[in-house]
CSV table of C-alpha atoms and ligand atoms in Angstrom, one decimal:
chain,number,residue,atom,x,y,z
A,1,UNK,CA,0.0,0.0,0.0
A,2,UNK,CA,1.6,3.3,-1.0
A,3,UNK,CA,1.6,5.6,1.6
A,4,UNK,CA,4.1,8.6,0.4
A,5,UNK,CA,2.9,12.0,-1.6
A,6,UNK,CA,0.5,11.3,-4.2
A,7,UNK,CA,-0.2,13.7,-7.7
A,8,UNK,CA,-3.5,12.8,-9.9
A,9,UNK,CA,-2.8,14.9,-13.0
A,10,UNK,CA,-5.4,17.2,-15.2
A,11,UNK,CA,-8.4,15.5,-13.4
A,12,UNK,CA,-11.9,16.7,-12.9
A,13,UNK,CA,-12.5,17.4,-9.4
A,14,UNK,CA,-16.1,18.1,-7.7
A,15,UNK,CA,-17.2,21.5,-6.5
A,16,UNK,CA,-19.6,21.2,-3.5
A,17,UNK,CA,-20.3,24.7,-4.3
A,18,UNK,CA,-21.4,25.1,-7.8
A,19,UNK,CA,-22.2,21.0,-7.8
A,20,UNK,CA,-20.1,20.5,-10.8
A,21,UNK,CA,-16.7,19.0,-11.9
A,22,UNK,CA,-13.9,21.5,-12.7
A,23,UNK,CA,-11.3,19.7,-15.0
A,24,UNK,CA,-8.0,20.5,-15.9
A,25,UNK,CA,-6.3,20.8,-12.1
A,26,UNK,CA,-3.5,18.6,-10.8
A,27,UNK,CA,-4.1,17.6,-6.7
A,28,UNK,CA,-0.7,16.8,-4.6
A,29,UNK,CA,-1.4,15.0,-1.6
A,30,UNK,CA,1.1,14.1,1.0
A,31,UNK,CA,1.2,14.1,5.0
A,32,UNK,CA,-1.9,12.2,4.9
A,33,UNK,CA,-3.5,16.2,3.3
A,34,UNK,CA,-5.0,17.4,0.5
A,35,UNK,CA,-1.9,19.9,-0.1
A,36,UNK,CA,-2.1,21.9,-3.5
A,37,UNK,CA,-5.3,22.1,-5.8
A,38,UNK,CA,-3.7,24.1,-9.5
A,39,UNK,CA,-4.2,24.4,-12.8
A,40,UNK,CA,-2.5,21.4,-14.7
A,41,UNK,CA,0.7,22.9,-16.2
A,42,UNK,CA,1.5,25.1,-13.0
A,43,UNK,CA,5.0,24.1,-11.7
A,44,UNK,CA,4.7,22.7,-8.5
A,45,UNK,CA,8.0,21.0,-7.2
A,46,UNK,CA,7.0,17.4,-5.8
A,47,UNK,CA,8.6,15.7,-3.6
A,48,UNK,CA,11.0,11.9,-5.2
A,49,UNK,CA,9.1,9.3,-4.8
A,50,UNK,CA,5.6,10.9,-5.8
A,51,UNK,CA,3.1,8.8,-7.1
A,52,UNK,CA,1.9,10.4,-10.4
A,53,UNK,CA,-1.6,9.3,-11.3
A,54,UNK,CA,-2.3,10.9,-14.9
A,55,UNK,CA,-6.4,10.9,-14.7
A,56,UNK,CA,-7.9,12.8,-18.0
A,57,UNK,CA,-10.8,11.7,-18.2
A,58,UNK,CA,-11.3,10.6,-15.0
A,59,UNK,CA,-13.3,12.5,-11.9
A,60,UNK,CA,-12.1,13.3,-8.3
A,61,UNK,CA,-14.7,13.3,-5.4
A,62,UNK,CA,-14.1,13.9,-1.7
A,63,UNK,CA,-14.3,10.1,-0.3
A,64,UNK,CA,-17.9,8.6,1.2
A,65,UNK,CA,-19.3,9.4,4.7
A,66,UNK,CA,-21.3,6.8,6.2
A,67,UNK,CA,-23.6,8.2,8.9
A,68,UNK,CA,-25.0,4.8,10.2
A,69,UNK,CA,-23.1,1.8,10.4
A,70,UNK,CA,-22.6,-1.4,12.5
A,71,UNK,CA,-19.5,-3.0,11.5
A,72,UNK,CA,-19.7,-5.2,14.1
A,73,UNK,CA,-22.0,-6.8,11.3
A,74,UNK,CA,-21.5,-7.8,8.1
A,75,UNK,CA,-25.6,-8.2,6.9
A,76,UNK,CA,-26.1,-12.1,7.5
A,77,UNK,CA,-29.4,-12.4,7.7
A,78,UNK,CA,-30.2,-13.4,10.5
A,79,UNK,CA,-27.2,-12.2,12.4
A,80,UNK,CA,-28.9,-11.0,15.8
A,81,UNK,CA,-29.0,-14.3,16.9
A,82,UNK,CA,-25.6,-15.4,15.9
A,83,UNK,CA,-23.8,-12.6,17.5
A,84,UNK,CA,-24.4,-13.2,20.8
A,85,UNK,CA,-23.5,-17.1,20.6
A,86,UNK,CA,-19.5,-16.0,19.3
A,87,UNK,CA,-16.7,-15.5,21.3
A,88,UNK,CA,-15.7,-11.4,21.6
A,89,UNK,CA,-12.2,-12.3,19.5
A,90,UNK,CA,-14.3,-14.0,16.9
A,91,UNK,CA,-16.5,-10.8,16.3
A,92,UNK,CA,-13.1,-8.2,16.6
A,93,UNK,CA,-12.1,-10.0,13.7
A,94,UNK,CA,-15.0,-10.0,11.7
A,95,UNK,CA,-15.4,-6.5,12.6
A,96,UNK,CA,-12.2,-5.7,11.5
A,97,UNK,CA,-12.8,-7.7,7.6
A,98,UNK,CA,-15.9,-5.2,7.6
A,99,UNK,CA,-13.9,-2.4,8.2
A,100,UNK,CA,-11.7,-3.5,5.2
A,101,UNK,CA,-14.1,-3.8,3.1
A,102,UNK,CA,-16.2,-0.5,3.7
A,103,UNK,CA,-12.8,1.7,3.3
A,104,UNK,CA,-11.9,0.0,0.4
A,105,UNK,CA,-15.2,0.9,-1.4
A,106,UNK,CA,-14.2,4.2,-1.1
A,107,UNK,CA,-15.9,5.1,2.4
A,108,UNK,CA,-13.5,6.4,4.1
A,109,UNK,CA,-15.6,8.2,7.1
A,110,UNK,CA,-18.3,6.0,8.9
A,111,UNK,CA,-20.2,7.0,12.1
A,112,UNK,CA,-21.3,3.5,14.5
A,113,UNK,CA,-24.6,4.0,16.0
A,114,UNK,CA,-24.3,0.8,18.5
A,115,UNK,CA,-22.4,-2.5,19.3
A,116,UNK,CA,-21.8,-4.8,21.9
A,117,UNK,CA,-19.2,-4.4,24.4
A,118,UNK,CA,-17.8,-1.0,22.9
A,119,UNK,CA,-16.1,-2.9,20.0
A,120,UNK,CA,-16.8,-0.3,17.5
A,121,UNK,CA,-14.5,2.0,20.1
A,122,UNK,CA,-12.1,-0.5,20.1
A,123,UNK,CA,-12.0,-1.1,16.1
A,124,UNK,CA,-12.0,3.3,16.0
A,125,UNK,CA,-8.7,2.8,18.0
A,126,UNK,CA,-7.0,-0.1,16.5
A,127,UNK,CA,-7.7,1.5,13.0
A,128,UNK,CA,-6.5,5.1,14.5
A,129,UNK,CA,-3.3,3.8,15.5
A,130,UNK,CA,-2.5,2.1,12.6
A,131,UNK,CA,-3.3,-1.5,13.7
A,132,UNK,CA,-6.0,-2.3,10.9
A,133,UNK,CA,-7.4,-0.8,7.7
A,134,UNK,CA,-10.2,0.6,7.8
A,135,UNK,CA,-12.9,4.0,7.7
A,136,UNK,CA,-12.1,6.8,10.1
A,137,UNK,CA,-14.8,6.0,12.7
A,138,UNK,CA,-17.0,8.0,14.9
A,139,UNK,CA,-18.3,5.3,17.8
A,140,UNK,CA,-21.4,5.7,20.1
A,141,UNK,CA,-20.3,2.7,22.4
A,142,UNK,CA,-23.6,1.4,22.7
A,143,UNK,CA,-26.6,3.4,22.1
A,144,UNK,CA,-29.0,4.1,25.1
A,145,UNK,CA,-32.3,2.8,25.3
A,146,UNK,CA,-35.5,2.8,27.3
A,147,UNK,CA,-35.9,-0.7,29.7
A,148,UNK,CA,-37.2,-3.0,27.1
A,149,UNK,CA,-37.2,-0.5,23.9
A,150,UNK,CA,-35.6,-1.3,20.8
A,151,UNK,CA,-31.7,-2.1,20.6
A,152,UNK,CA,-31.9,-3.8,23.9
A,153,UNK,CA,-29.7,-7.0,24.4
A,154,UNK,CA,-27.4,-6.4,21.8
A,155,UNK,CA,-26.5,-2.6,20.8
A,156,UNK,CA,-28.3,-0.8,23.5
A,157,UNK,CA,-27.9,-0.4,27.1
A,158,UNK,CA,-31.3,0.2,29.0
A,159,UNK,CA,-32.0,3.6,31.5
A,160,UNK,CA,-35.0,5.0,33.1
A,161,UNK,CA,-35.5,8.7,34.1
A,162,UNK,CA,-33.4,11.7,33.2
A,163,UNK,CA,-31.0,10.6,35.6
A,164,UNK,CA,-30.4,7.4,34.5
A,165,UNK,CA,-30.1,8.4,30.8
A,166,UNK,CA,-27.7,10.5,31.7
A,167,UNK,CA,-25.6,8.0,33.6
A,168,UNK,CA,-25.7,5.5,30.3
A,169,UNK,CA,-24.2,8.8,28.2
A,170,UNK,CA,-21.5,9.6,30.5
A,171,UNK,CA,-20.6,5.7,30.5
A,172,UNK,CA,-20.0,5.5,26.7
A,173,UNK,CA,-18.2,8.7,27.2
A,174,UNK,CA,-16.1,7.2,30.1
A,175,UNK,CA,-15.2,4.4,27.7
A,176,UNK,CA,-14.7,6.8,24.8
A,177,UNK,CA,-17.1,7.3,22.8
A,178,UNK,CA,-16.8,9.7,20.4
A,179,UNK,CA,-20.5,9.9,19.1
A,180,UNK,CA,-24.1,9.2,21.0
A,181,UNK,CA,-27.0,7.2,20.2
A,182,UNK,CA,-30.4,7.3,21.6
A,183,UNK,CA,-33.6,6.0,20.8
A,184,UNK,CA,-36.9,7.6,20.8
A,185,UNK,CA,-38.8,4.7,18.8
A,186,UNK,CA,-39.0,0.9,18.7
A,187,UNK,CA,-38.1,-0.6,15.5
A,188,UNK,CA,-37.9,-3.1,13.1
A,189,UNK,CA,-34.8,-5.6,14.2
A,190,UNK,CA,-36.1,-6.0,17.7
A,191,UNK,CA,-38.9,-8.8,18.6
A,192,UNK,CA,-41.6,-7.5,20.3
A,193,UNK,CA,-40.8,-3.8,19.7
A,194,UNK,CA,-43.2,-1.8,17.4
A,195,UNK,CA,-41.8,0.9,15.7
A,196,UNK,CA,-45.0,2.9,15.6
A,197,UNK,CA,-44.5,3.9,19.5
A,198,UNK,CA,-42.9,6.2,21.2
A,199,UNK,CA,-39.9,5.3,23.9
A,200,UNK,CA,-37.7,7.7,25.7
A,201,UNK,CA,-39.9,10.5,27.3
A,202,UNK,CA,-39.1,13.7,26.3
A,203,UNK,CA,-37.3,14.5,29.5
A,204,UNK,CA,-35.3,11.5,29.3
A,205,UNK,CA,-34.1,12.3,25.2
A,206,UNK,CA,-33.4,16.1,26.8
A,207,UNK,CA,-31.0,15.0,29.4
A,208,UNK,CA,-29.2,12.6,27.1
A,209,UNK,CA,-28.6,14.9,24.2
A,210,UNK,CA,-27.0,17.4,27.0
A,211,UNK,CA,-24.4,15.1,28.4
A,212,UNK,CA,-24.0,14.5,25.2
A,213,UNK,CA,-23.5,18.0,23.6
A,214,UNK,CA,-21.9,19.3,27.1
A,215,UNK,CA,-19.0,16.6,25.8
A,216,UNK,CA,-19.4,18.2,22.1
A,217,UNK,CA,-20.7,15.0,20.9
A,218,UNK,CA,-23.0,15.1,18.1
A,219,UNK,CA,-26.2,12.8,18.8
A,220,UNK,CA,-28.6,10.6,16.4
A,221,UNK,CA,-31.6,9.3,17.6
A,222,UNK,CA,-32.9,6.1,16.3
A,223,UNK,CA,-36.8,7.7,15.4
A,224,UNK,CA,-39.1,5.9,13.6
A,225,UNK,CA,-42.5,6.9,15.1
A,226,UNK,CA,-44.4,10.4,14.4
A,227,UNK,CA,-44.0,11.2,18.1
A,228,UNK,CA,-40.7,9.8,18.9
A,229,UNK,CA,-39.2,11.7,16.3
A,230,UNK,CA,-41.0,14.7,17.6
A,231,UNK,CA,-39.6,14.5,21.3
A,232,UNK,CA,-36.4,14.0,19.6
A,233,UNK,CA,-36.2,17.2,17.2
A,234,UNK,CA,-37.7,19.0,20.1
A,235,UNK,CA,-35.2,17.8,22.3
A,236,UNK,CA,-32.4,19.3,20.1
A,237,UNK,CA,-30.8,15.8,18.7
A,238,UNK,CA,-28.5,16.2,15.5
A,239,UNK,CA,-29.9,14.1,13.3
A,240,UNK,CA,-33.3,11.4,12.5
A,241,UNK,CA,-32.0,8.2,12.2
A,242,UNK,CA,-34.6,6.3,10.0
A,243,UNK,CA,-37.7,9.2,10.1
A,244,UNK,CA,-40.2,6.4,8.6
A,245,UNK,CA,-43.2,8.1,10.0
A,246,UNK,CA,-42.6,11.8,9.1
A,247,UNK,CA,-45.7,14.2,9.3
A,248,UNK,CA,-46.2,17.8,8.0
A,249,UNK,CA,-45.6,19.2,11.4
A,250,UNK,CA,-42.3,17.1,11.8
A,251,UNK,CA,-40.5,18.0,8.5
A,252,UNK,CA,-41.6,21.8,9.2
A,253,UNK,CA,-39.7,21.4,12.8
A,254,UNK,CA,-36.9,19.8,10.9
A,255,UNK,CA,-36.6,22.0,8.5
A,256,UNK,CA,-36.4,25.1,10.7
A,257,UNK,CA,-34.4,23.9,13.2
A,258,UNK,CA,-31.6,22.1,11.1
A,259,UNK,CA,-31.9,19.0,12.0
A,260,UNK,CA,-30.5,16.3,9.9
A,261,UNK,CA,-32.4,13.1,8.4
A,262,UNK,CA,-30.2,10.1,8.1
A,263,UNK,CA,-32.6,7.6,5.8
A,264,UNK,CA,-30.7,4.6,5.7
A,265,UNK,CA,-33.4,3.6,3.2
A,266,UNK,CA,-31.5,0.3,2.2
A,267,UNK,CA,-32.0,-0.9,5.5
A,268,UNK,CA,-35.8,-1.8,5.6
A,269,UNK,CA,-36.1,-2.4,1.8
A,270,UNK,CA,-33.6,-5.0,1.5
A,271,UNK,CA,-35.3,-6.7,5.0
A,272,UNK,CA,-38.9,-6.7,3.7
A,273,UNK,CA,-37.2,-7.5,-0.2
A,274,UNK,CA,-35.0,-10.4,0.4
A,275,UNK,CA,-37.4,-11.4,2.7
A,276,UNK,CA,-38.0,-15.0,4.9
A,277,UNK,CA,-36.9,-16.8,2.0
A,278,UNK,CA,-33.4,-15.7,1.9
A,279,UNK,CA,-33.3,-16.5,6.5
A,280,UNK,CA,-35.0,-13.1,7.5
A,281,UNK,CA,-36.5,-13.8,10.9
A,282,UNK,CA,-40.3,-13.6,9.7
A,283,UNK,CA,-40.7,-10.6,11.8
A,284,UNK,CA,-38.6,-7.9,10.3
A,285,UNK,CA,-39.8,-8.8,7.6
A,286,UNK,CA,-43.3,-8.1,8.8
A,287,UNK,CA,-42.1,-4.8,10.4
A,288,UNK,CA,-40.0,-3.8,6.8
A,289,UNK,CA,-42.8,-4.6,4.9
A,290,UNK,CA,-45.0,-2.3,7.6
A,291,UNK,CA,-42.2,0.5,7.3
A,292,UNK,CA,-41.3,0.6,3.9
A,293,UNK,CA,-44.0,2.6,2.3
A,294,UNK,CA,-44.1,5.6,4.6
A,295,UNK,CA,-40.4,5.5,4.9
A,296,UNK,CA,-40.1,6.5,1.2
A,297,UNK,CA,-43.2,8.9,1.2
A,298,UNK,CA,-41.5,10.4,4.2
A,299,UNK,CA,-37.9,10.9,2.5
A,300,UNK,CA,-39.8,12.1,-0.6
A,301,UNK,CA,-41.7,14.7,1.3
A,302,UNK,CA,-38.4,16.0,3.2
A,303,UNK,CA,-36.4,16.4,0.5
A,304,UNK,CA,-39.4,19.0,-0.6
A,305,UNK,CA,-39.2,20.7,2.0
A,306,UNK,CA,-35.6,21.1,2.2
A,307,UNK,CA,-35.2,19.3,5.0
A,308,UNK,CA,-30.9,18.7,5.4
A,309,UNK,CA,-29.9,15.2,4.1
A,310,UNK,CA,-26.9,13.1,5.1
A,311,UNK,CA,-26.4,9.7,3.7
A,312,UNK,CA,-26.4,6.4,6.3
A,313,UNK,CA,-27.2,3.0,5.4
A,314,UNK,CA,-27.6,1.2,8.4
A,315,UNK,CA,-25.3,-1.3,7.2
A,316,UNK,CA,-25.2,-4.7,9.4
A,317,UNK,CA,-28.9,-5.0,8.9
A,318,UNK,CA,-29.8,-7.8,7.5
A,319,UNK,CA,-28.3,-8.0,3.9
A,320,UNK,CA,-26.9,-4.4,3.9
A,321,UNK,CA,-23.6,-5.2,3.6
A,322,UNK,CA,-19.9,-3.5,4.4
A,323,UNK,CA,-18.7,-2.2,0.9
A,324,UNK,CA,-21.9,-1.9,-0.7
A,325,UNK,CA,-23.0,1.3,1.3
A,326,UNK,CA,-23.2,3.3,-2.4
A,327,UNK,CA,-26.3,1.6,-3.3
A,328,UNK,CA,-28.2,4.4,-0.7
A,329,UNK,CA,-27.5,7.4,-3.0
A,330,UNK,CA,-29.1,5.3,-6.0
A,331,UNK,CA,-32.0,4.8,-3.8
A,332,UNK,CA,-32.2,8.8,-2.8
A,333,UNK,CA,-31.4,9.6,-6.5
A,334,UNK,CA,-34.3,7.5,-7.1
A,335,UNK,CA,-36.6,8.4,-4.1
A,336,UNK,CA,-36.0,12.2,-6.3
A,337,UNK,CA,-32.8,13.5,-4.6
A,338,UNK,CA,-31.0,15.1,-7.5
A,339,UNK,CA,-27.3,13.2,-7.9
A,340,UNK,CA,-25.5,16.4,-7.2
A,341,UNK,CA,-27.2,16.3,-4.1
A,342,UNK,CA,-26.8,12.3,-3.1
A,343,UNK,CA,-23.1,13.2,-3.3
A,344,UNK,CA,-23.0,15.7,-1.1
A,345,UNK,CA,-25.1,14.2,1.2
A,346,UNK,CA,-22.7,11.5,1.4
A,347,UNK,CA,-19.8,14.0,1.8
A,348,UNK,CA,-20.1,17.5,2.3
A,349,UNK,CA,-23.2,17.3,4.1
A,350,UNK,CA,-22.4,14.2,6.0
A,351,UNK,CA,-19.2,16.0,7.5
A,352,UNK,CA,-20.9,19.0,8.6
A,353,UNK,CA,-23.6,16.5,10.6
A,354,UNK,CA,-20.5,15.0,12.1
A,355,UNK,CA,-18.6,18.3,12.7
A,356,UNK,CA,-16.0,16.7,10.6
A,357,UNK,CA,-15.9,20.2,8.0
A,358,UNK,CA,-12.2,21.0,9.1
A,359,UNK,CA,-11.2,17.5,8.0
A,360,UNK,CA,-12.9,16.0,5.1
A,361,UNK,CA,-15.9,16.1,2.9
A,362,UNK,CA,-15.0,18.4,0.2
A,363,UNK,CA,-11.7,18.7,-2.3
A,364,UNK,CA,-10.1,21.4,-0.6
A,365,UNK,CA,-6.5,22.3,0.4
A,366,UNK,CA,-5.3,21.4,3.9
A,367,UNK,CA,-8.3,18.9,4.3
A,368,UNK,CA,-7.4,15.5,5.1
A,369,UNK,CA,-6.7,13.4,1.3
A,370,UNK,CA,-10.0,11.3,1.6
A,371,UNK,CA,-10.4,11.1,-2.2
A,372,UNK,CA,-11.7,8.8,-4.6
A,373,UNK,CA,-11.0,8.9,-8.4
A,374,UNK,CA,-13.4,7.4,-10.5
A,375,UNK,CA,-13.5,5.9,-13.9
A,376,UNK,CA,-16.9,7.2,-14.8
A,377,UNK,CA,-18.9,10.2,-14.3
A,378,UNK,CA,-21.5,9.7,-11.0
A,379,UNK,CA,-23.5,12.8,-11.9
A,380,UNK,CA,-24.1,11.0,-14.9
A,381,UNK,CA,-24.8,7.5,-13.4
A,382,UNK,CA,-25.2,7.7,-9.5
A,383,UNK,CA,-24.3,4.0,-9.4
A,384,UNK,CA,-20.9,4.7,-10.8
A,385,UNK,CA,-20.2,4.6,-7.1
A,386,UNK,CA,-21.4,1.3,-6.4
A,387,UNK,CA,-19.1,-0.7,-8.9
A,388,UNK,CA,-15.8,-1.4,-8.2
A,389,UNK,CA,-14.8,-1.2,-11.4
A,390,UNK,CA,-15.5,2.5,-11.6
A,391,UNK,CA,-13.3,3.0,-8.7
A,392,UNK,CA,-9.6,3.3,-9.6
A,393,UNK,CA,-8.5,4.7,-6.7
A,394,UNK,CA,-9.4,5.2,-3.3
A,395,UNK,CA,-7.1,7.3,-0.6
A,396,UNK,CA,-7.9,7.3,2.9
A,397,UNK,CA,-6.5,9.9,4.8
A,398,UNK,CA,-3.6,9.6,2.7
A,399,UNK,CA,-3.0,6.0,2.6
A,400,UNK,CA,-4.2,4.0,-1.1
A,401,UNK,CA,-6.4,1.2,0.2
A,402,UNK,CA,-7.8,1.1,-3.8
A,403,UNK,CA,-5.1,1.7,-6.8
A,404,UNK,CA,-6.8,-0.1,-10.1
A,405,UNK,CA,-4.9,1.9,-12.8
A,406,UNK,CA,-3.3,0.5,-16.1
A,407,UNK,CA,0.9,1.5,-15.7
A,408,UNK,CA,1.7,5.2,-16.5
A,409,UNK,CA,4.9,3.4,-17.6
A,410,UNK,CA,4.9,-0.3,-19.1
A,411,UNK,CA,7.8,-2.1,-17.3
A,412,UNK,CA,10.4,-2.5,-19.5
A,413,UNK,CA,11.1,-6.1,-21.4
A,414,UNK,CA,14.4,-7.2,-19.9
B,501,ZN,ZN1,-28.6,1.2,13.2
């Protein structure tokens, strides 16, 4: 893996301000940085040892942000069950293969909304220091849940009372969490849970998003239900996590306030689609099949009303897999987000819902080199993105987890 300074020459790089590519610049990376944006043809002394990628033809984007991941997961389908049957060394590993795999399809930022026994701040570290390849990771530790609400048993820990809400926030803090997750509805991957109702009082969502924003820790709040996701915008979280049951009133609040939706549209639609058949447990399906409808209706209706969109998938669900996580912005594109848009949701956007604007997200000097250079135009074809033949190159914070480009110079024949 080639980790020294890096040159793609006369390539067309994205403009998160006009929405366009702007061809014809050369981008020198090294130090892990986005260093000098210029016209092709400016001198610029590089450093020896510079990798030069010549790219006519080819199109520079900032890398993905993933906004809701489990990578404790890799999507079986019925993984719930398995998880907690397998020794903890036998999920880091696993963990760490999904990591792999989700960097090297060019998402090179992810945010985990909830695993067991803090793994995902674990995995954040070990990939941090070196130890594995992976996404930079935001991890919530586990997210924080009502007694009995949804994500309990396996991603959630369970509180009571403002009190004990915050206690559960300040734990995942104390173990280092760098993100917080709370849940206002049930949902679909829990039995027993309906996702129509309410959980965490309003009180209860209001004392967790402080601890959580006194630590300047952004929050996302699992909300599927009208009123859960109510309590939760009025309680001042970051972003809707899901927002299947969105009303008139709810996308006005959101829109006014700021508040981010995260979608993850894949999530339900490849539960209720692949279905029982393919090992589902017969009641997510049930409960995809019950959410998928409104979900879409509600996504269409936000992106109306201007609501702020960042891209998650909820990858680890059943059959939403690590590396696939680009087939969400062909689902936005379809659901009528415009693909200009479903890029920057997944970058641009997605930073500034992560606070992550001073490091990545857009093509600018001094950011960190989060890049990916692509064989074929995704304003074109939104699901450019999703095949890996598209993808010639993918740098992560520097380092070139993806290089699939012919030999500027044919080895000699000796
Ligand atoms: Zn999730």
């Amino acid at each position: 893996m080639h980790h020294g300074p890096v040159r793609f020459r006369n390539v067309a790089v994205f403009d998160d301000e006009t929405r366009t590519f702007r061809g014809g610049l050369d981008v020198f990376c090294t130090g892990g940085r986005i260093d000098r944006i210029a016209l092709t043809g400016t001198p610029l002394d590089v450093p020896a040892g510079t990798r030069e990628i010549e790219a006519a033809g080819a199109f520079l984007i900032p890398g993905l942000i993933d906004c809701h991941v489990h990578l404790t997961s890799a999507g079986d389908p019925d993984e719930l069950g398995a998880i907690r049957a397998e020794p903890l060394p036998t999920r880091a590993w696993k963990a760490a293969r999904n990591a792999a795999a989700t960097v090297r399809a060019g998402v090179t930022t992810v945010r985990d909304l909830g695993a067991a026994d803090y793994l995902n701040i674990h995995l954040a570290r070990a990939v941090e220091a070196g130890l594995l390849e992976g996404p930079r990771i935001l991890a919530a530790g586990y997210g924080v849940t009502m007694t009995g609400g949804h994500g309990h048993g396996f991603i959630a820990v369970e509180a009571d009372g403002p009190d004990e809400v915050r206690k559960r926030v300040r734990e995942q803090l104390r173990a280092g969490a760098s993100t917080v997750k709370l849940f206002a509805s049930g949902g679909v991957m829990t039995p027993g849970v309906d996702p129509r109702s309410p959980s965490f009082t309003l009180d209860e969502l209001r004392a967790g998003v402080d601890e959580a924003h006194k630590a300047f820790r952004v929050v996302g709040a699992h909300a599927q239900a009208t009123e859960g996701i109510k309590n939760a915008i009025l309680a001042g979280v970051d972003s809707i996590e899901h927002g299947v049951w969105l009303d008139e009133e709810a996308i006005d609040m959101m829109a006014s306030r700021g508040t981010y939706l995260v979608a993850t549209l894949t999530a339900p639609w490849q539960i209720a689609h692949m279905g029982t058949e393919a090992g589902v447990p017969p009641y997510m399906v049930e409960k995809g099949w019950q959410v998928l409808e409104s979900h879409e209706a509600s996504f269409r209706a936000a992106i109306r009303a201007g609501v702020r969109i960042a891209m998650g998938t909820d990858q680890g669900t059943p059959f939403n897999r690590p590396g696939d996580n680009a087939q969400e912005l062909a689902r936005m594109v379809r659901l009528g987000l415009s693909p200009a848009a479903a890029l920057l949701a997944s970058t641009a956007w997605a930073a500034d819902l992560l606070r992550l604007t001073d490091r990545t997200g857009r093509i600018r000097e001094g950011l960190d080199a989060d890049l990916i250079l692509l064989g074929r135009d995704p304003l074109a074809d939104i699901t450019a993105l999703a095949d890996p033949a598209a993808i010639r190159v993918v740098l992560a914070r520097g380092k070139m987890v993806v290089e699939r480009i012919p030999e500027a110079h044919p080895p000699e024949a000796t």
